[in-house]
PDB file of C-alpha atoms in Angstrom:
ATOM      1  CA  UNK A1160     107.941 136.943   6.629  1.00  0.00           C
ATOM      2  CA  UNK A1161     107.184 140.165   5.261  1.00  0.00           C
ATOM      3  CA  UNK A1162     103.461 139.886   5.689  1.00  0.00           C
ATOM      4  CA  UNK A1163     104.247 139.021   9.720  1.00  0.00           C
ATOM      5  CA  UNK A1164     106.402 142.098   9.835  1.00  0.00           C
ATOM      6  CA  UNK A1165     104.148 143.849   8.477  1.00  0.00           C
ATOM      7  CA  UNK A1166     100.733 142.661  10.284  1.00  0.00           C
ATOM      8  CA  UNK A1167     103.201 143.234  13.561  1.00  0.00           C
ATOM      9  CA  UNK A1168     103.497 146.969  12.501  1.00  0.00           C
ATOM     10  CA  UNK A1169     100.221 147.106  11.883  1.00  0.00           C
ATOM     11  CA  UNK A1170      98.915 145.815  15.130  1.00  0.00           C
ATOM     12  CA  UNK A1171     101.239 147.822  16.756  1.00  0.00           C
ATOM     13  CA  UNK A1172     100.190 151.127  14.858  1.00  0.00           C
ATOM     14  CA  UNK A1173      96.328 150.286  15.757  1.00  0.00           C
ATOM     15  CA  UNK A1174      97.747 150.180  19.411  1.00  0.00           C
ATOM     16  CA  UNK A1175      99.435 153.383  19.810  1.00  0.00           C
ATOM     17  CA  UNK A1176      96.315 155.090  17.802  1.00  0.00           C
ATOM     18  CA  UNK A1177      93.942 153.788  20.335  1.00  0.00           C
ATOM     19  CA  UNK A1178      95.718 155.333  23.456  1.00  0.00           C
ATOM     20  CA  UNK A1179      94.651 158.538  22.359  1.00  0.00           C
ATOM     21  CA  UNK A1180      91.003 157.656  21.618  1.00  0.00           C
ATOM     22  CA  UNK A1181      87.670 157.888  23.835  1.00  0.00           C
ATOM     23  CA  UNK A1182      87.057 154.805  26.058  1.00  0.00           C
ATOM     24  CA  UNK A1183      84.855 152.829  24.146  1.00  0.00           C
ATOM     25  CA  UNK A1184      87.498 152.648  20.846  1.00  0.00           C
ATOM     26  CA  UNK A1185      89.676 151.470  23.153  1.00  0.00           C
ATOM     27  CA  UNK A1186      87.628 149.154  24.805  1.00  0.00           C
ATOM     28  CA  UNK A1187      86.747 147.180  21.136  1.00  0.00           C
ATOM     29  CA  UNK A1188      90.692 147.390  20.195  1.00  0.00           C
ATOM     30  CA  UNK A1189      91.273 145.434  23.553  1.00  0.00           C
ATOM     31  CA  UNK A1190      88.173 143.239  22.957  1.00  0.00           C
ATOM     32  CA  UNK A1191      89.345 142.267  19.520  1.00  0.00           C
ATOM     33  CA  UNK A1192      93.034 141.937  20.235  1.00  0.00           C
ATOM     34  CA  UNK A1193      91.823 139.279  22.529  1.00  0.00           C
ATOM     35  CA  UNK A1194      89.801 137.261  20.461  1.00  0.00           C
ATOM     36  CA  UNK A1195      93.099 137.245  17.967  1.00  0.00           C
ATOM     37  CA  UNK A1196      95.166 136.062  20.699  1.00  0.00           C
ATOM     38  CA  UNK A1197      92.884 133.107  21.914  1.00  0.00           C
ATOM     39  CA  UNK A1198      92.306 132.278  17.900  1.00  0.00           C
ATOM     40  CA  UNK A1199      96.529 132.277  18.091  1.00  0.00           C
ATOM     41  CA  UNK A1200      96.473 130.042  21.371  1.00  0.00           C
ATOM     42  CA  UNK A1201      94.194 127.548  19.495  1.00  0.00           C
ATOM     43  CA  UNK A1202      95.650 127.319  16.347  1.00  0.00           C
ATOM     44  CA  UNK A1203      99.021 126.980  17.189  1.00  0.00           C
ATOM     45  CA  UNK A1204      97.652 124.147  20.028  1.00  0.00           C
ATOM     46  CA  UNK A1205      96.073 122.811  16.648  1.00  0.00           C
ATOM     47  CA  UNK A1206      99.226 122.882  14.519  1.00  0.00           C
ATOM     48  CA  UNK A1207     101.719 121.869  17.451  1.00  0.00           C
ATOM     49  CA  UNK A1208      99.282 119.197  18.775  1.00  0.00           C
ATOM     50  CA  UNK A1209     101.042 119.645  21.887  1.00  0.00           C
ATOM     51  CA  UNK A1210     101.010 117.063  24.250  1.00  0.00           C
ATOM     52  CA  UNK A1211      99.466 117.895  28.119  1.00  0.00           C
ATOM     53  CA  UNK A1212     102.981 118.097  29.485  1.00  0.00           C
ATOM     54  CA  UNK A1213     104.531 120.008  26.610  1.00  0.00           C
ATOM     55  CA  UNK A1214     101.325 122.602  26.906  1.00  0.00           C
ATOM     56  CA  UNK A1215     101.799 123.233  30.335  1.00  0.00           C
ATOM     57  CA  UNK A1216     105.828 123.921  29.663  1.00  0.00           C
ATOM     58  CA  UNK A1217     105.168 126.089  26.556  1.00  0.00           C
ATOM     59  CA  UNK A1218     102.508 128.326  27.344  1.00  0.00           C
ATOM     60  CA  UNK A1219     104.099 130.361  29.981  1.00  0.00           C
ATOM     61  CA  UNK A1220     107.553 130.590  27.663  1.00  0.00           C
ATOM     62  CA  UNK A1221     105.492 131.563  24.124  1.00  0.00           C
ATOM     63  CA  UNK A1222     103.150 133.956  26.784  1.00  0.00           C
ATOM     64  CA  UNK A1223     106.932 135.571  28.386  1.00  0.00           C
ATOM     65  CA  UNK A1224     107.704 135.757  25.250  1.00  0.00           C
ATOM     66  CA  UNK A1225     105.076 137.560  23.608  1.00  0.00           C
ATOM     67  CA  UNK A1226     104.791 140.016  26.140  1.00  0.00           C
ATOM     68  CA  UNK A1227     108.563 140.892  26.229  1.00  0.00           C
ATOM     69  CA  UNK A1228     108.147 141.631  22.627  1.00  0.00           C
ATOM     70  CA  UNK A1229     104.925 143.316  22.993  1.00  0.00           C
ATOM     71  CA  UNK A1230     106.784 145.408  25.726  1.00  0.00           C
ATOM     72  CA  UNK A1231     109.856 146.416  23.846  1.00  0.00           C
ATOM     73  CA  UNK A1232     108.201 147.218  20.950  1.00  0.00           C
ATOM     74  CA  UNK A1233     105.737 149.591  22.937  1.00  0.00           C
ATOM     75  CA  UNK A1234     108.579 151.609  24.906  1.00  0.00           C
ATOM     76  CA  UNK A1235     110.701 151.974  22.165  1.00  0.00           C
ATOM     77  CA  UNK A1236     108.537 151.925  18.957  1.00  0.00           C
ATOM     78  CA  UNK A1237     106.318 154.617  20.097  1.00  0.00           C
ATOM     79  CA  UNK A1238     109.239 156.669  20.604  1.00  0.00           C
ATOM     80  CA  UNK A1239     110.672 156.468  16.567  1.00  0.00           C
ATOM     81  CA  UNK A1240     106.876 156.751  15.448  1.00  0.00           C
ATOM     82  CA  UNK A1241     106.112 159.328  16.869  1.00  0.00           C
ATOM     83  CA  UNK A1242     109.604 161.172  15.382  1.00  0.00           C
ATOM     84  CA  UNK A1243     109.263 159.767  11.715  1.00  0.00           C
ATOM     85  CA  UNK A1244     106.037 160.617  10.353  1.00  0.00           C
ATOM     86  CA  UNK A1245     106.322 161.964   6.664  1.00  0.00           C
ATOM     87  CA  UNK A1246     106.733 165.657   7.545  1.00  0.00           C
ATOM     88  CA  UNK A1247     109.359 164.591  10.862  1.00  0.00           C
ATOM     89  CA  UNK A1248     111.110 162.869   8.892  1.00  0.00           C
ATOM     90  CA  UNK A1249     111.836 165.666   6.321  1.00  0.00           C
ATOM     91  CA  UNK A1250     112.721 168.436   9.406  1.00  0.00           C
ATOM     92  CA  UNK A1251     115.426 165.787  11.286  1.00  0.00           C
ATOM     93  CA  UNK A1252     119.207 166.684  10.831  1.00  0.00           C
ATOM     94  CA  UNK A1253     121.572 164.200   9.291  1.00  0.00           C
ATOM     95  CA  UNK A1254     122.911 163.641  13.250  1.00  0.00           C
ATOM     96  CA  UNK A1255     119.111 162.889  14.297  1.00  0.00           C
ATOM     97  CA  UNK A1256     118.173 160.776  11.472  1.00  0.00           C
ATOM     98  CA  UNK A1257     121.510 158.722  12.410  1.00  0.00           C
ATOM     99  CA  UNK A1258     120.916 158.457  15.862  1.00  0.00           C
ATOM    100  CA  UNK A1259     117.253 157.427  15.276  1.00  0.00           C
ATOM    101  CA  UNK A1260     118.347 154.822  12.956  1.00  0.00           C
ATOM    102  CA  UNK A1261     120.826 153.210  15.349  1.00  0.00           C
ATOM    103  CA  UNK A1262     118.263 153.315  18.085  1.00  0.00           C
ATOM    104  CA  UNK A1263     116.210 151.216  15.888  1.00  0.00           C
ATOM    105  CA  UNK A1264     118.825 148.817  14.683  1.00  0.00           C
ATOM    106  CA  UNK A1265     118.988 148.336  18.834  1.00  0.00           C
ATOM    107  CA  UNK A1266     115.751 147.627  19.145  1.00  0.00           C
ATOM    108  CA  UNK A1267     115.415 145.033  16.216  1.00  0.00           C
ATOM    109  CA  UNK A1268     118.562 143.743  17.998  1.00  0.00           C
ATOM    110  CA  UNK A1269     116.584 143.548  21.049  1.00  0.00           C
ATOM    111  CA  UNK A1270     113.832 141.666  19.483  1.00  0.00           C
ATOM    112  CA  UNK A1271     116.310 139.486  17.853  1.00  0.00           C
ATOM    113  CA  UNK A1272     118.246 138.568  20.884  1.00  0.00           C
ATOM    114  CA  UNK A1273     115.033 137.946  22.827  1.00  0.00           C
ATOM    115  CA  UNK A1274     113.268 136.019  19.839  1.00  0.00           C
ATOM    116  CA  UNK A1275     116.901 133.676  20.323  1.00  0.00           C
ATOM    117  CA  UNK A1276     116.678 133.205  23.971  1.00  0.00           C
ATOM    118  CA  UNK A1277     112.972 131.988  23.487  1.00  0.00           C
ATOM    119  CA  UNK A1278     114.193 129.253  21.129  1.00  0.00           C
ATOM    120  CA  UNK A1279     117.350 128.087  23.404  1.00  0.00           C
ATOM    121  CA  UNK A1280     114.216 127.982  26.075  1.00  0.00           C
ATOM    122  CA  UNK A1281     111.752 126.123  24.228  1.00  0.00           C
ATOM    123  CA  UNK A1282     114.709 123.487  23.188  1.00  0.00           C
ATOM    124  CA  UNK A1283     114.344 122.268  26.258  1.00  0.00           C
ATOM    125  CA  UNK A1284     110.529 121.789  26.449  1.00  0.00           C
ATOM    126  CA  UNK A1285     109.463 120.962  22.637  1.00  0.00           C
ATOM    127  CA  UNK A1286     111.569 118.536  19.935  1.00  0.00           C
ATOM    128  CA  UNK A1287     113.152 120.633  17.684  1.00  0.00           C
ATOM    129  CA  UNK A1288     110.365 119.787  14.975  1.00  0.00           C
ATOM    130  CA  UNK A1289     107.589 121.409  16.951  1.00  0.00           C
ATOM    131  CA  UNK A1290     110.073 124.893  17.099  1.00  0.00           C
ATOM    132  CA  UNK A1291     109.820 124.598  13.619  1.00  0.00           C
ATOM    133  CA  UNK A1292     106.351 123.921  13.065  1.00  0.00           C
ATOM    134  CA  UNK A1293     105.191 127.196  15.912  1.00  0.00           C
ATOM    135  CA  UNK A1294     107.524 129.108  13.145  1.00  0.00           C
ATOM    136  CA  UNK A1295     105.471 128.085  10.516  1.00  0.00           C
ATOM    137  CA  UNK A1296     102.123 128.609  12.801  1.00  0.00           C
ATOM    138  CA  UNK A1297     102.851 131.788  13.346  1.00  0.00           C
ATOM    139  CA  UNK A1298     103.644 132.718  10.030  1.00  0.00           C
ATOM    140  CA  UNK A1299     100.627 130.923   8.271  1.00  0.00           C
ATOM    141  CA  UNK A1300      98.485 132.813  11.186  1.00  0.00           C
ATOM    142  CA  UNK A1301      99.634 136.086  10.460  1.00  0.00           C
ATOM    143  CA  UNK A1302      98.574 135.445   6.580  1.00  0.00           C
ATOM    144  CA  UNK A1303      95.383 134.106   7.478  1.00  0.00           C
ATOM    145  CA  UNK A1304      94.901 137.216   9.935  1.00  0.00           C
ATOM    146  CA  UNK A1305      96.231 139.607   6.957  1.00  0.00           C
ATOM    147  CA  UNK A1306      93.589 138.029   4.370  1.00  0.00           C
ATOM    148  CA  UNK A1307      90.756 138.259   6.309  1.00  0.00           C
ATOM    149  CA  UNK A1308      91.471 141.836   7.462  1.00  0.00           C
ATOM    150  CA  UNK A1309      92.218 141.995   3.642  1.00  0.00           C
ATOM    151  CA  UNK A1310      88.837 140.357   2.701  1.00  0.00           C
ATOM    152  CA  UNK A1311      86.734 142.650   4.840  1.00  0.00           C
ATOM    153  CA  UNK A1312      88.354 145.606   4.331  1.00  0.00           C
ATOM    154  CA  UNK A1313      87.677 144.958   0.413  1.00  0.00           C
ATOM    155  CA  UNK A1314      84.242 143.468   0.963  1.00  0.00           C
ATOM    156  CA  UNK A1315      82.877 145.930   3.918  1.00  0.00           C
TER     157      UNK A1315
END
């Protein structure tokens, strides 16, 4: 769990450093986050094996889903980022620091009550097993993602 959180803070760290960057930087971030995402799409079709019907349900929930989260964590995120780097951090009053902190407890909130509603939704589209086994997917992705980055960055 920690290594998703963290490979989802990563990810999203990557993103907001790219908006500021030439065109072509930002052009390989996109390229690259969307050969991750179609490597996601296939091996959670692999470790679901999702049934025609179930696919064609699922899809546009998970998809809703991720880009609700993907959202959120954009608008808001960037916001507290951008307000608690090291030296930030160090220059914020007790008041700020307080009202930063319960902005973010909102947002994981947010995330939480969204990541719920996606699970009531798929409840009605996937056995209760296959909710279970996308949790794992995602999970076992994210560590496989983590390594490799991992590997490459050691190796290259």
């Amino acid at each position: 769990m920690k290594n998703y959180k963290l490979l989802i803070v990563s990810a999203f760290l990557i993103s907001i450093a790219s908006f500021g960057q030439d065109g072509p930087l930002r052009e390989r971030f996109k390229e690259k986050k969307e050969q991750i995402k179609a490597l996601k799409v296939a091996f959670i079709t692999t470790e679901l094996n999702l049934t025609p019907d179930e696919a064609a349900k699922f899809w546009p929930l998970f998809n809703s889903f991720e880009d609700k989260q993907q959202e959120i964590k954009k608008q808001k995120l960037k916001a507290y980022l951008e307000r608690t780097d090291s030296n930030a951090i160090d220059r914020l009053s007790e008041k700020e620091a307080a009202s930063l902190l319960t902005q973010m407890e909102s947002t994981e909130d947010e995330l939480y009550q969204l990541k719920k509603k996606f699970v009531a939704n798929l409840k009605g589209v996937l056995p209760s097993t296959k909710i279970l086994k996308l949790k794992k997917a995602e999970e076992q992705f994210s560590k496989k993602l983590l390594q490799q980055y991992r590997d490459k960055k050691i190796g290259g």
